[in-house]
Amino acid sequence: MGHAAVFGCLVAEVSVRIIRYAVGGVCHYGELVSGDAGIARFEGDPFIGLFPAGHVDEIGDVVILPPLERPRIFGFAYNYASHVDETDRELPEVPVCFMKPSTAVVGPDDAIVYPADGELVHFEGELVVVIGKEARHVKPADAHEYILGYTCGNDVSDRVIQRRESAYGTLLIGKGQDTFAPLGPVIETELDPSALSLTTRVNGAVMQSASTADLLLGVPDIVSYLSRHLTLLPGDAIMTGTPSGVGPIRPGDVVEVEIEGIGVLRNPVVAESP
């Protein structure tokens, strides 16, 4: 799988674990050094070009940010048969898509804010596709050419509001509240998404354990489907769907989404301030 972006003097087929972070309030992109020895800083950005800056930042000196800055977020609902079964629905005849606002994004270790009026908020661990260049009418076989890489995501959902909205054919507030789209910790640029293990834990207990091989609509078809109907842009994030095992979270919980080859996205849950 080749990179959608040009990585300057980096070899195009080399796996790069892109991390976005801040030092002294200034945002940078970098790559985790082996053994978590630091972050090798880049100049530029992943969508124009990344070039080694010749500087390594210490992990303790940085603030890890979401891997994308306020992306458009596309979601695919009911894309694992196991999840469709647990919702007592029939398999959808067409892909069921929705969007989450860019303001829903938070990064690793950022808090998921439990709404003051929330009654039933669920986690949903998901593989997230990051688009690397503008894409329109892409064939499934060519989808990899438009993908920058992959990250972990949590499609946090307020089920009470979601069900009320869904009855009228909408899906925004239940999915799109601030902090309802944790992403991270890195964008892995060289990864085969066809059979990755996905595990979600709440307070250390495994709640979801699945493989992306069970996606009803795989990554190439997801990119192709969306690009058939609209233009995908560099930095767009596509949540590919969640497997069975979704469940409630409460203030005080810690949610971890771990995907093979990417890492662990960890977020505490806190109550909304009055």
Coordinates of C-alpha atoms in Angstrom, one line a residue:
M1 CA 0.0 0.0 0.0
G2 CA 1.5 3.3 -1.1
H3 CA 1.2 6.7 0.6
A4 CA -1.3 9.2 -0.6
A5 CA 1.0 12.0 0.5
V6 CA 4.6 12.7 -0.4
F7 CA 6.9 12.2 2.6
G8 CA 9.8 14.3 1.3
C9 CA 13.0 12.3 1.6
L10 CA 11.3 9.5 3.4
V11 CA 10.9 6.3 1.4
A12 CA 7.3 6.1 0.2
E13 CA 6.7 2.5 1.1
V14 CA 8.2 2.7 4.6
S15 CA 5.7 2.5 7.5
V16 CA 5.4 5.8 9.3
R17 CA 3.6 6.3 12.6
I18 CA 2.6 9.9 12.3
I19 CA 1.8 11.6 15.6
R20 CA 0.5 15.2 16.0
Y21 CA 1.7 17.1 19.0
A22 CA 2.4 20.5 20.5
V23 CA 5.5 21.9 22.2
G24 CA 5.2 25.3 23.8
G25 CA 1.8 25.8 22.1
V26 CA 3.2 25.2 18.6
C27 CA 1.8 22.2 16.7
H28 CA 4.1 19.7 14.9
Y29 CA 3.9 16.4 13.2
G30 CA 6.4 13.7 14.0
E31 CA 7.2 10.0 14.2
L32 CA 7.5 8.0 17.4
V33 CA 11.0 6.8 17.9
S34 CA 11.5 3.1 18.5
G35 CA 11.0 2.3 22.2
D36 CA 9.2 5.5 22.9
A37 CA 12.6 7.3 23.1
G38 CA 11.0 10.5 21.8
I39 CA 9.3 12.0 18.8
A40 CA 11.4 12.7 15.6
R41 CA 10.0 16.0 14.5
F42 CA 8.9 16.7 10.9
E43 CA 8.6 19.9 8.9
G44 CA 5.4 20.3 6.8
D45 CA 2.3 18.2 7.0
P46 CA 1.2 14.8 5.8
F47 CA -1.0 16.1 3.0
I48 CA 1.6 18.4 1.4
G49 CA 4.9 16.7 2.4
L50 CA 6.8 15.7 5.5
F51 CA 10.5 16.2 5.9
P52 CA 12.7 15.2 8.8
A53 CA 13.5 18.3 10.9
G54 CA 16.6 16.8 12.5
H55 CA 15.2 17.3 16.0
V56 CA 13.8 14.8 18.6
D57 CA 11.3 16.0 21.2
E58 CA 11.1 14.2 24.6
I59 CA 7.7 12.6 25.2
G60 CA 7.5 14.3 28.6
D61 CA 7.8 17.8 27.0
V62 CA 4.9 17.5 24.5
V63 CA 1.1 17.4 24.5
I64 CA -0.2 14.7 22.2
L65 CA -3.0 16.1 20.0
P66 CA -5.7 14.4 17.9
P67 CA -3.9 13.1 14.8
L68 CA -6.1 15.3 12.6
E69 CA -7.1 18.9 13.1
R70 CA -10.9 19.2 13.0
P71 CA -11.5 16.7 10.2
R72 CA -14.8 15.9 8.4
I73 CA -15.9 12.7 10.0
F74 CA -17.9 10.1 8.1
G75 CA -19.5 7.2 9.9
F76 CA -20.8 3.8 8.8
A77 CA -23.5 2.3 10.9
Y78 CA -24.4 -1.4 11.1
N79 CA -21.3 -2.5 9.2
Y80 CA -20.6 -5.6 11.3
A81 CA -23.2 -8.4 11.2
S82 CA -22.6 -9.1 14.9
H83 CA -23.5 -5.5 15.8
V84 CA -26.6 -5.6 13.6
D85 CA -27.7 -8.8 15.4
E86 CA -27.3 -7.2 18.9
T87 CA -29.5 -4.2 17.8
D88 CA -32.3 -6.6 16.6
R89 CA -32.2 -5.1 13.1
E90 CA -32.0 -6.6 9.7
L91 CA -28.9 -6.2 7.5
P92 CA -29.2 -2.8 5.7
E93 CA -29.9 -2.8 2.0
V94 CA -27.6 0.1 1.4
P95 CA -24.7 1.5 3.5
V96 CA -26.0 3.5 6.4
C97 CA -23.9 6.7 6.6
F98 CA -23.8 9.7 9.0
M99 CA -21.4 12.5 9.8
K100 CA -20.0 13.8 13.1
P101 CA -19.0 17.4 13.5
S102 CA -15.3 18.2 13.5
T103 CA -15.7 19.8 16.9
A104 CA -16.5 16.3 18.3
V105 CA -12.8 15.3 17.9
V106 CA -10.5 14.8 20.9
G107 CA -7.2 13.1 21.1
P108 CA -5.4 10.4 23.2
D109 CA -6.0 10.8 27.0
D110 CA -8.5 13.7 26.4
A111 CA -11.7 13.4 28.3
I112 CA -15.0 12.1 26.9
V113 CA -17.5 14.5 28.5
Y114 CA -20.6 12.8 29.7
P115 CA -23.5 15.2 29.1
A116 CA -25.3 16.6 32.1
D117 CA -28.6 15.3 30.7
G118 CA -27.1 12.1 29.4
E119 CA -29.0 8.9 30.2
L120 CA -27.4 6.1 28.2
V121 CA -24.0 6.9 26.5
H122 CA -22.2 4.1 24.7
F123 CA -18.7 3.5 23.4
E124 CA -18.0 2.1 19.9
G125 CA -14.5 1.1 19.1
E126 CA -13.7 1.4 15.3
L127 CA -11.0 1.4 12.7
V128 CA -10.7 4.8 11.1
V129 CA -9.5 5.5 7.6
V130 CA -7.6 8.8 7.0
I131 CA -7.9 10.1 3.4
G132 CA -4.7 11.5 2.0
K133 CA -5.7 13.2 -1.2
E134 CA -8.9 14.4 -3.0
A135 CA -10.9 11.4 -4.2
R136 CA -13.9 11.2 -6.5
H137 CA -15.3 8.1 -8.3
V138 CA -12.6 5.9 -7.0
K139 CA -12.7 2.2 -7.8
P140 CA -12.2 -0.2 -4.9
A141 CA -9.0 -1.6 -6.4
D142 CA -7.6 2.0 -6.4
A143 CA -8.8 3.1 -3.0
H144 CA -5.4 2.5 -1.4
E145 CA -3.9 5.2 -3.5
Y146 CA -6.1 7.8 -1.7
I147 CA -5.6 6.6 1.8
L148 CA -2.9 8.2 4.0
G149 CA -3.3 5.7 6.8
Y150 CA -5.3 4.4 9.7
T151 CA -6.0 5.3 13.3
C152 CA -8.3 4.2 16.2
G153 CA -11.6 5.8 16.9
N154 CA -14.4 5.7 19.4
D155 CA -17.9 6.6 18.0
V156 CA -19.3 7.8 21.3
S157 CA -23.1 7.8 21.1
D158 CA -26.0 9.1 23.3
R159 CA -28.5 6.3 22.6
V160 CA -31.6 8.1 24.0
I161 CA -31.1 11.1 21.7
Q162 CA -30.0 8.9 18.8
R163 CA -33.1 6.8 18.9
R164 CA -35.4 9.8 19.1
E165 CA -33.6 11.4 16.1
S166 CA -33.5 8.2 14.1
A167 CA -37.3 7.9 14.3
Y168 CA -37.4 11.0 12.2
G169 CA -34.6 10.1 9.9
T170 CA -31.8 12.3 11.4
L171 CA -28.7 11.5 13.3
L172 CA -26.6 14.4 14.6
I173 CA -26.9 15.3 18.3
G174 CA -26.8 11.7 19.5
K175 CA -23.5 11.1 17.6
G176 CA -22.0 14.6 17.4
Q177 CA -21.7 16.2 20.8
D178 CA -18.3 17.7 21.7
T179 CA -15.8 15.0 22.7
F180 CA -17.9 12.2 21.0
A181 CA -15.1 11.4 18.5
P182 CA -11.9 10.4 20.1
L183 CA -9.1 9.6 17.5
G184 CA -5.5 8.5 17.8
P185 CA -2.9 7.9 19.0
V186 CA -1.1 7.8 15.6
I187 CA -1.8 7.5 11.9
E188 CA -0.2 4.3 10.7
T189 CA 0.6 4.8 7.0
E190 CA 1.5 1.2 6.0
L191 CA -1.2 -1.2 7.1
D192 CA -3.4 -3.9 5.6
P193 CA -6.9 -3.1 7.0
S194 CA -8.4 -6.4 5.8
A195 CA -8.0 -8.5 9.0
L196 CA -6.9 -6.4 12.0
S197 CA -7.8 -7.4 15.5
L198 CA -9.9 -4.7 17.3
T199 CA -10.3 -4.7 21.1
T200 CA -12.2 -2.3 23.3
R201 CA -11.8 -2.3 27.0
V202 CA -13.7 -0.4 29.8
N203 CA -11.7 -0.1 33.0
G204 CA -9.5 -3.0 31.8
A205 CA -12.4 -5.4 31.0
V206 CA -12.6 -6.5 27.4
M207 CA -16.0 -5.5 25.9
Q208 CA -15.3 -5.8 22.2
S209 CA -13.1 -8.3 20.5
A210 CA -13.3 -8.6 16.7
S211 CA -11.5 -8.5 13.4
T212 CA -11.9 -6.0 10.6
A213 CA -12.2 -9.1 8.3
D214 CA -15.9 -9.2 9.5
L215 CA -16.7 -5.7 8.1
L216 CA -19.7 -6.1 5.8
L217 CA -18.3 -3.3 3.6
G218 CA -14.6 -3.4 3.6
V219 CA -12.3 -0.4 3.5
P220 CA -11.8 -0.3 -0.4
D221 CA -15.6 -0.5 -0.9
I222 CA -16.2 2.2 1.8
V223 CA -13.9 4.7 0.1
S224 CA -15.3 3.8 -3.3
Y225 CA -18.9 4.2 -2.1
L226 CA -18.4 7.6 -0.5
S227 CA -16.4 8.9 -3.4
R228 CA -19.1 7.8 -5.9
H229 CA -21.5 10.3 -4.2
L230 CA -19.2 13.1 -2.9
T231 CA -15.7 14.4 -3.0
L232 CA -13.4 13.1 -0.2
L233 CA -10.8 15.6 0.9
P234 CA -7.3 15.3 2.4
G235 CA -7.7 14.8 6.2
D236 CA -11.2 13.3 6.1
A237 CA -11.7 10.6 8.6
I238 CA -14.0 7.6 8.0
M239 CA -15.2 5.5 10.9
T240 CA -15.8 2.1 9.4
G241 CA -18.3 0.7 11.9
T242 CA -18.3 -1.1 15.3
P243 CA -18.6 -4.8 16.1
S244 CA -20.8 -6.3 18.7
G245 CA -20.2 -5.6 22.4
V246 CA -21.0 -1.9 22.6
G247 CA -22.1 -0.8 26.0
P248 CA -22.5 2.1 28.5
I249 CA -19.9 4.3 29.9
R250 CA -20.1 6.5 33.0
P251 CA -18.0 9.3 34.6
G252 CA -15.0 7.7 36.1
D253 CA -14.6 5.0 33.5
V254 CA -11.5 4.7 31.2
V255 CA -12.1 3.5 27.6
E256 CA -9.4 1.9 25.5
V257 CA -9.7 1.1 21.8
E258 CA -6.8 -1.0 20.6
I259 CA -6.2 -2.0 17.0
E260 CA -3.5 -4.2 15.8
G261 CA -0.6 -2.3 14.2
I262 CA -1.8 1.1 15.4
G263 CA -1.8 1.1 19.2
V264 CA -4.2 2.1 22.0
L265 CA -6.5 5.1 22.1
R266 CA -7.2 5.7 25.8
N267 CA -9.8 8.2 27.1
P268 CA -11.2 8.9 30.6
V269 CA -14.9 9.7 31.0
V270 CA -15.8 12.8 33.1
A271 CA -19.1 14.4 34.0
E272 CA -20.0 17.7 32.3
S273 CA -19.3 20.7 34.5
P274 CA -22.4 22.5 35.7

